[in-house]
Amino acid sequence: MARWCDLVIGDVNRLFDQSALLHGLVRQNQWRAGVLVDEAHNLVDRARGMYSVRLEQQRLLKTRKTAPKPVKAALDRTARAWQSLIRDHGEQEPPVFLEALPPQLPGALQGLVSSLTDYLADHPPDLALQELLFESVAFLKLADQFGDHSLLEFQRAGRGRASLSIQNLIPADFLTDRFAAAHSVLLFSATLSPGVYYRDLLGLPEGTRFTSLPSPFSHDQLQVHFTPGISTRQAHRDRSLVPIAQVIARQFRERPGHYLAFFSSFKYAQAVSEALAVQAPDIPQRAQHPGMSGEQRRAFLAEFQKPEGRVAFAVLGGVFSEGIDLPGDQLIGAFVATLGLPPFDAWHEVLKERLQQRFGAGYDYTYRIPGLQKVAQAAGRVIRTPDDQGVIWLIDDRFLQPPVRRLLPDWWFNGEA
């Protein structure tokens, strides 16, 4: 229907995904397309997902058991390629990052794609074969473009349960052509800063213009407090529990009402919740739980409409830290007891190294900027209208460091854009 529309509204994958039909139509018809991307701060992670793919040995083996005879030979050849990969890397300690594609696998997959395509063209649809075909085609497509913008990871969870994934690290290499095909592009978000980070990772032109608009809110609406004596670093977590509980209790008693308290994990949130129950058993509280259903999420949010205030514990980066509106007395404050930094694991260290090589900003682009974006999004739940009055507690001594503070919204402190 896009051929007959002046305006198309859809998810970003409709234009930016590697198989996006809309992008093909724009190029084929030479449309002068104007692209507007809302919540554009999410596009980096979304695009990484669009240009990543995972190949599962288990799917192949399961399909192979009941596969029709015409595709058996291709399945057997692919199974042998998996065995070769496992012999070479199956005993290594995970995670296993490979420098290049296994030599036997691409050829085996190409033969499998050809065999499955021929069979499905002449026979009734077979869901298992179709899923295997689509997975193989997607893998080959990205394998053909494999480079330093992506990472190849091998995992083995047990017999017959190996996987090989191509994980995109720098989506810019894929998105540049998408932006170039558009007549104009406008990206906007409340947390689209610093601009150079998005320009680099999204592949925007060097001449991209960045505009920071004045906030509709005033810093007079918001009290921002720091806690120079509290560290939420992993090594200091146990000793931080009581001080954080005391901060929450003091603020609640000074101004009772609805608060959200954000932490880096459910375990940390629960530990502080238990400390608060000891320090101030009279303060009502509740908590987000892993795997909440849609109904449970709605019930959690409905509690904010009740007159009795409570402290609600949640995880930073979760469903309650972005995209919800709690104006007025529904939410009068937030405690953020984490910088939101991604885990310092092997995958993120590889990402940091690649981003350092490409842009010279490995730590900031991997850890600091993504983490503080989550902080700004979560704390942004407090002030939703020009009439709101609220408070934010930034609980970690690192929030006072200049490189951290300058990544927080300016209007929190001086009312500027």
Short mmCIF file of C-alpha atoms in Angstrom, two decimals:
data_model
loop_
_atom_site.label_atom_id
_atom_site.label_comp_id
_atom_site.label_asym_id
_atom_site.label_seq_id
_atom_site.Cartn_x
_atom_site.Cartn_y
_atom_site.Cartn_z
CA MET A 1 0.00 0.00 0.00
CA ALA A 2 2.98 2.32 0.43
CA ARG A 3 2.95 2.94 -3.34
CA TRP A 4 -0.33 4.86 -2.99
CA CYS A 5 0.37 6.66 0.30
CA ASP A 6 1.72 10.13 0.96
CA LEU A 7 2.40 9.29 4.61
CA VAL A 8 3.60 5.97 6.04
CA ILE A 9 3.79 5.43 9.82
CA GLY A 10 5.53 2.32 11.09
CA ASP A 11 8.28 0.79 13.17
CA VAL A 12 11.84 1.75 12.25
CA ASN A 13 12.54 -1.74 10.95
CA ARG A 14 10.19 -1.01 8.03
CA LEU A 15 12.86 1.28 6.61
CA PHE A 16 16.15 0.34 8.25
CA ASP A 17 16.06 -3.46 8.40
CA GLN A 18 18.26 -5.29 5.88
CA SER A 19 15.17 -6.72 4.14
CA ALA A 20 12.95 -3.64 4.50
CA LEU A 21 10.53 -3.39 1.57
CA LEU A 22 9.97 0.32 2.12
CA HIS A 23 13.65 1.11 1.51
CA GLY A 24 13.52 -0.89 -1.72
CA LEU A 25 10.48 1.05 -2.89
CA VAL A 26 12.16 4.38 -2.12
CA ARG A 27 15.15 3.48 -4.27
CA GLN A 28 13.23 1.76 -7.04
CA ASN A 29 10.78 4.63 -7.49
CA GLN A 30 13.32 7.38 -6.70
CA TRP A 31 10.92 8.89 -4.18
CA ARG A 32 11.89 12.13 -2.47
CA ALA A 33 11.22 10.62 0.93
CA GLY A 34 11.30 12.67 4.10
CA VAL A 35 12.10 10.44 7.08
CA LEU A 36 11.08 11.31 10.65
CA VAL A 37 12.39 9.06 13.45
CA ASP A 38 10.87 9.47 16.91
CA GLU A 39 12.65 8.15 20.02
CA ALA A 40 15.77 8.08 17.85
CA HIS A 41 18.01 7.39 20.85
CA ASN A 42 16.86 3.76 20.53
CA LEU A 43 17.98 3.44 16.90
CA VAL A 44 21.57 2.41 17.70
CA ASP A 45 20.51 -0.71 19.61
CA ARG A 46 17.59 -1.42 17.29
CA ALA A 47 19.85 -1.26 14.23
CA ARG A 48 22.41 -3.54 15.87
CA GLY A 49 19.63 -6.07 16.25
CA MET A 50 18.52 -5.67 12.64
CA TYR A 51 22.01 -6.47 11.37
CA SER A 52 22.67 -9.41 13.68
CA VAL A 53 21.70 -13.03 13.13
CA ARG A 54 21.99 -16.29 15.03
CA LEU A 55 22.39 -19.75 13.50
CA GLU A 56 21.20 -22.66 15.68
CA GLN A 57 22.55 -26.19 15.33
CA GLN A 58 19.51 -27.52 17.19
CA ARG A 59 17.10 -26.27 14.51
CA LEU A 60 19.11 -28.06 11.82
CA LEU A 61 19.24 -31.35 13.73
CA LYS A 62 15.54 -31.27 14.57
CA THR A 63 14.56 -30.55 10.96
CA ARG A 64 16.96 -33.20 9.70
CA LYS A 65 15.14 -35.99 11.57
CA THR A 66 11.93 -35.62 9.57
CA ALA A 67 13.21 -33.93 6.42
CA PRO A 68 12.15 -35.25 3.00
CA LYS A 69 14.72 -37.20 1.01
CA PRO A 70 15.45 -34.49 -1.63
CA VAL A 71 16.99 -32.19 1.01
CA LYS A 72 18.72 -34.85 3.13
CA ALA A 73 22.11 -34.57 1.41
CA ALA A 74 22.27 -30.79 1.90
CA LEU A 75 21.25 -31.16 5.55
CA ASP A 76 23.90 -33.84 6.11
CA ARG A 77 26.59 -31.63 4.58
CA THR A 78 25.58 -28.72 6.82
CA ALA A 79 25.57 -31.00 9.87
CA ARG A 80 29.15 -32.05 9.06
CA ALA A 81 30.16 -28.39 8.81
CA TRP A 82 28.74 -27.87 12.31
CA GLN A 83 30.73 -30.83 13.61
CA SER A 84 33.91 -29.41 12.12
CA LEU A 85 33.22 -26.10 13.86
CA ILE A 86 32.60 -27.85 17.17
CA ARG A 87 35.81 -29.88 16.88
CA ASP A 88 37.80 -26.71 16.32
CA HIS A 89 36.22 -24.57 19.06
CA GLY A 90 33.92 -26.69 21.22
CA GLU A 91 36.43 -27.15 24.04
CA GLN A 92 37.35 -23.48 24.37
CA GLU A 93 36.10 -21.47 27.34
CA PRO A 94 33.11 -19.31 26.35
CA PRO A 95 32.63 -16.78 24.98
CA VAL A 96 34.50 -17.74 21.80
CA PHE A 97 34.96 -14.87 19.35
CA LEU A 98 36.13 -15.90 15.88
CA GLU A 99 38.16 -13.74 13.53
CA ALA A 100 36.68 -15.23 10.36
CA LEU A 101 33.82 -17.41 9.20
CA PRO A 102 34.41 -21.20 9.44
CA PRO A 103 35.59 -22.25 5.96
CA GLN A 104 33.12 -25.13 5.44
CA LEU A 105 29.94 -23.51 6.74
CA PRO A 106 29.14 -20.83 4.10
CA GLY A 107 29.40 -23.33 1.23
CA ALA A 108 27.26 -25.86 3.09
CA LEU A 109 24.63 -23.20 3.81
CA GLN A 110 24.57 -22.06 0.19
CA GLY A 111 23.91 -25.64 -0.89
CA LEU A 112 21.21 -25.96 1.77
CA VAL A 113 19.49 -22.76 0.64
CA SER A 114 19.51 -23.95 -2.97
CA SER A 115 18.14 -27.37 -2.04
CA LEU A 116 15.40 -25.99 0.23
CA THR A 117 14.38 -23.37 -2.33
CA ASP A 118 14.02 -25.97 -5.09
CA TYR A 119 12.05 -28.33 -2.85
CA LEU A 120 9.64 -25.71 -1.49
CA ALA A 121 8.96 -24.40 -5.00
CA ASP A 122 7.42 -27.75 -5.98
CA HIS A 123 5.87 -28.92 -2.70
CA PRO A 124 3.31 -27.70 -0.15
CA PRO A 125 4.58 -25.25 2.50
CA ASP A 126 6.59 -26.83 5.30
CA LEU A 127 7.02 -24.50 8.30
CA ALA A 128 10.17 -26.18 9.67
CA LEU A 129 11.91 -26.09 6.29
CA GLN A 130 10.85 -22.49 5.69
CA GLU A 131 12.21 -21.34 9.06
CA LEU A 132 15.52 -23.09 8.38
CA LEU A 133 15.64 -21.51 4.93
CA PHE A 134 14.99 -17.99 6.23
CA GLU A 135 17.57 -18.40 9.02
CA SER A 136 20.19 -19.65 6.55
CA VAL A 137 19.51 -16.88 4.02
CA ALA A 138 19.73 -14.20 6.72
CA PHE A 139 23.03 -15.61 7.98
CA LEU A 140 24.56 -15.81 4.51
CA LYS A 141 23.49 -12.28 3.69
CA LEU A 142 25.32 -10.86 6.70
CA ALA A 143 28.22 -13.30 6.32
CA ASP A 144 28.82 -11.88 2.85
CA GLN A 145 29.23 -8.42 4.40
CA PHE A 146 31.18 -9.50 7.49
CA GLY A 147 33.79 -7.01 8.62
CA ASP A 148 35.09 -5.10 11.63
CA HIS A 149 31.63 -3.60 12.14
CA SER A 150 30.46 -7.00 13.43
CA LEU A 151 31.51 -9.79 15.75
CA LEU A 152 31.36 -13.55 15.20
CA GLU A 153 30.57 -15.52 18.35
CA PHE A 154 30.45 -19.30 18.81
CA GLN A 155 28.65 -20.83 21.78
CA ARG A 156 28.00 -24.40 22.86
CA ALA A 157 25.43 -25.12 25.57
CA GLY A 158 25.59 -28.91 25.28
CA ARG A 159 25.40 -31.73 22.78
CA GLY A 160 23.55 -30.60 19.66
CA ARG A 161 23.08 -27.11 21.07
CA ALA A 162 25.80 -25.02 19.46
CA SER A 163 25.16 -21.63 17.91
CA LEU A 164 27.02 -19.20 15.71
CA SER A 165 26.00 -15.57 15.66
CA ILE A 166 27.01 -12.50 13.71
CA GLN A 167 26.50 -9.56 16.06
CA ASN A 168 26.59 -6.05 14.70
CA LEU A 169 28.64 -3.55 16.70
CA ILE A 170 28.69 -0.50 14.44
CA PRO A 171 25.40 -0.06 12.56
CA ALA A 172 26.75 2.97 10.69
CA ASP A 173 28.21 0.76 7.96
CA PHE A 174 24.71 -0.50 7.09
CA LEU A 175 22.63 2.62 7.74
CA THR A 176 24.63 5.13 5.70
CA ASP A 177 22.94 4.05 2.45
CA ARG A 178 19.50 4.20 4.09
CA PHE A 179 19.99 7.81 5.09
CA ALA A 180 21.55 8.68 1.73
CA ALA A 181 18.50 7.31 -0.11
CA ALA A 182 16.19 9.73 1.72
CA HIS A 183 15.57 13.30 0.56
CA SER A 184 15.72 14.51 4.17
CA VAL A 185 15.98 12.93 7.61
CA LEU A 186 14.94 14.29 10.99
CA LEU A 187 15.84 12.35 14.13
CA PHE A 188 14.41 13.54 17.42
CA SER A 189 14.31 12.45 21.05
CA ALA A 190 14.50 13.93 24.52
CA THR A 191 17.88 12.23 25.01
CA LEU A 192 19.59 12.57 21.63
CA SER A 193 22.85 13.87 23.05
CA PRO A 194 25.75 14.06 22.45
CA GLY A 195 25.08 14.42 18.75
CA VAL A 196 28.50 13.20 17.64
CA TYR A 197 27.78 9.80 19.24
CA TYR A 198 24.72 9.32 17.05
CA ARG A 199 26.42 10.72 13.98
CA ASP A 200 29.23 8.20 14.33
CA LEU A 201 27.24 5.09 15.22
CA LEU A 202 24.33 5.71 12.85
CA GLY A 203 26.48 6.75 9.90
CA LEU A 204 25.01 10.23 9.52
CA PRO A 205 26.81 12.65 7.17
CA GLU A 206 29.62 14.80 8.54
CA GLY A 207 27.55 17.88 7.83
CA THR A 208 24.59 16.74 9.91
CA ARG A 209 23.15 19.64 11.90
CA PHE A 210 22.23 19.25 15.54
CA THR A 211 19.71 21.48 17.29
CA SER A 212 18.93 21.44 21.01
CA LEU A 213 15.53 22.97 21.64
CA PRO A 214 14.62 24.75 24.88
CA SER A 215 12.98 22.45 27.39
CA PRO A 216 9.28 23.10 28.05
CA PHE A 217 10.15 22.64 31.71
CA SER A 218 12.08 24.85 34.14
CA HIS A 219 14.79 23.81 36.56
CA ASP A 220 12.64 25.47 39.23
CA GLN A 221 10.26 22.52 38.87
CA LEU A 222 12.92 20.00 39.79
CA GLN A 223 15.19 19.52 42.78
CA VAL A 224 18.28 17.48 41.92
CA HIS A 225 20.27 15.99 44.79
CA PHE A 226 23.64 14.22 44.77
CA THR A 227 25.10 11.77 47.29
CA PRO A 228 28.90 12.22 47.33
CA GLY A 229 29.30 9.70 50.15
CA ILE A 230 27.63 6.73 48.43
CA SER A 231 29.16 4.42 45.84
CA THR A 232 27.06 1.85 43.96
CA ARG A 233 30.07 0.13 42.41
CA GLN A 234 29.92 -3.65 42.56
CA ALA A 235 32.57 -3.82 45.29
CA HIS A 236 30.68 -1.31 47.45
CA ARG A 237 27.11 -2.58 47.03
CA ASP A 238 26.72 -4.21 50.45
CA ARG A 239 27.81 -1.13 52.34
CA SER A 240 25.56 1.09 50.20
CA LEU A 241 22.28 -0.62 51.18
CA VAL A 242 21.59 1.17 54.46
CA PRO A 243 22.72 4.65 53.28
CA ILE A 244 20.46 4.40 50.21
CA ALA A 245 17.54 3.24 52.36
CA GLN A 246 18.13 6.21 54.65
CA VAL A 247 18.07 8.64 51.70
CA ILE A 248 14.78 7.16 50.49
CA ALA A 249 13.22 7.23 53.96
CA ARG A 250 14.28 10.81 54.65
CA GLN A 251 12.90 12.05 51.33
CA PHE A 252 9.61 10.17 51.75
CA ARG A 253 9.05 11.55 55.23
CA GLU A 254 9.86 15.07 54.07
CA ARG A 255 7.34 14.79 51.22
CA PRO A 256 5.15 11.68 51.21
CA GLY A 257 3.95 10.55 47.81
CA HIS A 258 4.69 8.23 44.92
CA TYR A 259 8.36 7.57 44.11
CA LEU A 260 10.26 5.30 41.74
CA ALA A 261 13.63 3.89 42.83
CA PHE A 262 15.80 2.55 40.01
CA PHE A 263 18.64 0.06 40.39
CA SER A 264 20.99 -1.87 38.14
CA SER A 265 19.45 -5.26 38.91
CA PHE A 266 16.51 -6.95 40.60
CA LYS A 267 18.88 -8.34 43.22
CA TYR A 268 20.21 -4.91 44.15
CA ALA A 269 16.69 -3.43 44.22
CA GLN A 270 15.49 -6.21 46.51
CA ALA A 271 18.44 -5.76 48.87
CA VAL A 272 17.72 -2.03 49.27
CA SER A 273 14.00 -2.76 49.62
CA GLU A 274 14.75 -5.11 52.50
CA ALA A 275 17.04 -2.51 54.10
CA LEU A 276 14.27 0.10 53.80
CA ALA A 277 11.79 -2.27 55.44
CA VAL A 278 14.13 -2.47 58.44
CA GLN A 279 14.99 1.25 58.52
CA ALA A 280 11.43 2.49 57.93
CA PRO A 281 8.83 -0.28 58.21
CA ASP A 282 6.04 2.32 58.06
CA ILE A 283 6.88 3.38 54.48
CA PRO A 284 4.75 1.43 51.96
CA GLN A 285 6.67 -0.10 49.09
CA ARG A 286 6.29 -2.45 46.14
CA ALA A 287 8.57 -3.77 43.42
CA GLN A 288 8.86 -4.69 39.78
CA HIS A 289 9.43 -8.40 39.25
CA PRO A 290 11.13 -10.26 36.38
CA GLY A 291 8.87 -11.41 33.57
CA MET A 292 5.79 -9.40 34.54
CA SER A 293 2.79 -9.99 32.27
CA GLY A 294 0.96 -7.16 30.54
CA GLU A 295 -1.78 -7.33 33.15
CA GLN A 296 0.75 -7.16 35.99
CA ARG A 297 2.44 -4.16 34.40
CA ARG A 298 -0.87 -2.33 34.11
CA ALA A 299 -1.65 -3.11 37.74
CA PHE A 300 1.78 -1.81 38.76
CA LEU A 301 1.15 1.49 36.97
CA ALA A 302 -2.41 1.76 38.31
CA GLU A 303 -1.01 1.92 41.85
CA PHE A 304 0.42 5.36 41.08
CA GLN A 305 -3.12 6.72 40.76
CA LYS A 306 -4.01 5.84 44.36
CA PRO A 307 -3.85 8.60 46.99
CA GLU A 308 -1.54 6.70 49.34
CA GLY A 309 2.08 7.24 48.33
CA ARG A 310 4.55 4.38 47.99
CA VAL A 311 8.12 3.72 46.96
CA ALA A 312 8.17 1.50 43.87
CA PHE A 313 11.41 -0.36 43.17
CA ALA A 314 12.33 -0.96 39.52
CA VAL A 315 15.26 -1.82 37.26
CA LEU A 316 16.91 0.88 35.18
CA GLY A 317 16.41 0.21 31.48
CA GLY A 318 13.27 -1.83 32.16
CA VAL A 319 9.67 -1.27 31.14
CA PHE A 320 9.02 1.33 33.86
CA SER A 321 12.01 3.55 33.14
CA GLU A 322 10.94 4.77 29.69
CA GLY A 323 7.78 5.50 27.76
CA ILE A 324 5.38 5.93 30.70
CA ASP A 325 3.60 9.14 31.74
CA LEU A 326 2.86 9.74 35.42
CA PRO A 327 1.96 13.45 35.66
CA GLY A 328 1.08 15.43 38.76
CA ASP A 329 0.98 13.54 42.05
CA GLN A 330 1.19 10.16 40.32
CA LEU A 331 4.98 10.48 40.57
CA ILE A 332 6.75 13.18 42.56
CA GLY A 333 10.27 11.81 42.69
CA ALA A 334 12.84 9.28 41.54
CA PHE A 335 15.93 7.74 43.08
CA VAL A 336 18.52 6.52 40.56
CA ALA A 337 21.09 4.35 42.32
CA THR A 338 23.19 3.40 39.31
CA LEU A 339 24.97 5.00 36.36
CA GLY A 340 23.30 2.42 34.14
CA LEU A 341 26.64 1.16 32.81
CA PRO A 342 26.46 -2.05 30.76
CA PRO A 343 28.26 -5.05 32.29
CA PHE A 344 32.03 -5.12 31.99
CA ASP A 345 32.06 -8.48 30.22
CA ALA A 346 34.03 -9.89 27.29
CA TRP A 347 31.46 -8.80 24.69
CA HIS A 348 31.41 -5.18 25.83
CA GLU A 349 35.19 -5.11 26.04
CA VAL A 350 35.39 -6.19 22.39
CA LEU A 351 32.83 -3.51 21.54
CA LYS A 352 34.90 -0.92 23.42
CA GLU A 353 38.03 -1.93 21.51
CA ARG A 354 36.29 -1.68 18.12
CA LEU A 355 34.75 1.71 18.93
CA GLN A 356 38.09 2.97 20.19
CA GLN A 357 39.79 1.91 16.95
CA ARG A 358 37.09 3.49 14.79
CA PHE A 359 36.14 6.64 16.70
CA GLY A 360 38.67 7.07 19.52
CA ALA A 361 35.93 7.03 22.17
CA GLY A 362 35.70 3.41 23.24
CA TYR A 363 34.74 3.82 26.89
CA ASP A 364 32.27 6.65 26.39
CA TYR A 365 30.54 5.02 23.42
CA THR A 366 30.34 1.59 25.07
CA TYR A 367 29.60 2.41 28.69
CA ARG A 368 29.16 6.00 29.81
CA ILE A 369 26.84 7.46 27.15
CA PRO A 370 24.44 4.48 26.88
CA GLY A 371 24.27 4.26 30.68
CA LEU A 372 23.52 7.92 31.29
CA GLN A 373 20.88 7.90 28.56
CA LYS A 374 19.01 5.36 30.66
CA VAL A 375 19.43 7.58 33.72
CA ALA A 376 18.01 10.60 31.88
CA GLN A 377 15.10 8.56 30.52
CA ALA A 378 14.22 7.15 33.95
CA ALA A 379 14.54 10.44 35.80
CA GLY A 380 12.53 12.06 33.03
CA ARG A 381 9.42 10.25 34.31
CA VAL A 382 9.19 12.80 37.16
CA ILE A 383 8.41 16.04 35.29
CA ARG A 384 5.80 15.48 32.58
CA THR A 385 3.85 18.77 32.51
CA PRO A 386 4.65 22.47 33.16
CA ASP A 387 2.75 22.20 36.46
CA ASP A 388 4.69 19.26 37.92
CA GLN A 389 7.05 19.66 40.87
CA GLY A 390 9.45 16.87 41.70
CA VAL A 391 12.77 15.65 43.01
CA ILE A 392 15.54 13.43 41.67
CA TRP A 393 18.21 11.77 43.77
CA LEU A 394 21.30 10.73 41.80
CA ILE A 395 22.82 8.16 44.14
CA ASP A 396 26.47 7.53 43.34
CA ASP A 397 29.54 9.70 43.89
CA ARG A 398 30.40 9.46 40.18
CA PHE A 399 27.41 11.64 39.25
CA LEU A 400 29.49 14.59 40.49
CA GLN A 401 32.33 13.90 38.05
CA PRO A 402 32.39 16.50 35.23
CA PRO A 403 32.43 13.91 32.36
CA VAL A 404 29.29 12.36 33.86
CA ARG A 405 27.42 15.50 34.85
CA ARG A 406 27.79 17.15 31.45
CA LEU A 407 25.95 14.22 29.87
CA LEU A 408 22.88 14.90 32.03
CA PRO A 409 20.13 17.26 30.80
CA ASP A 410 21.19 20.90 31.20
CA TRP A 411 17.74 22.10 32.22
CA TRP A 412 17.95 20.03 35.40
CA PHE A 413 20.49 22.49 36.71
CA ASN A 414 20.17 25.90 35.05
CA GLY A 415 17.08 25.89 32.87
CA GLU A 416 18.98 26.05 29.59
CA ALA A 417 18.36 23.83 26.57
#
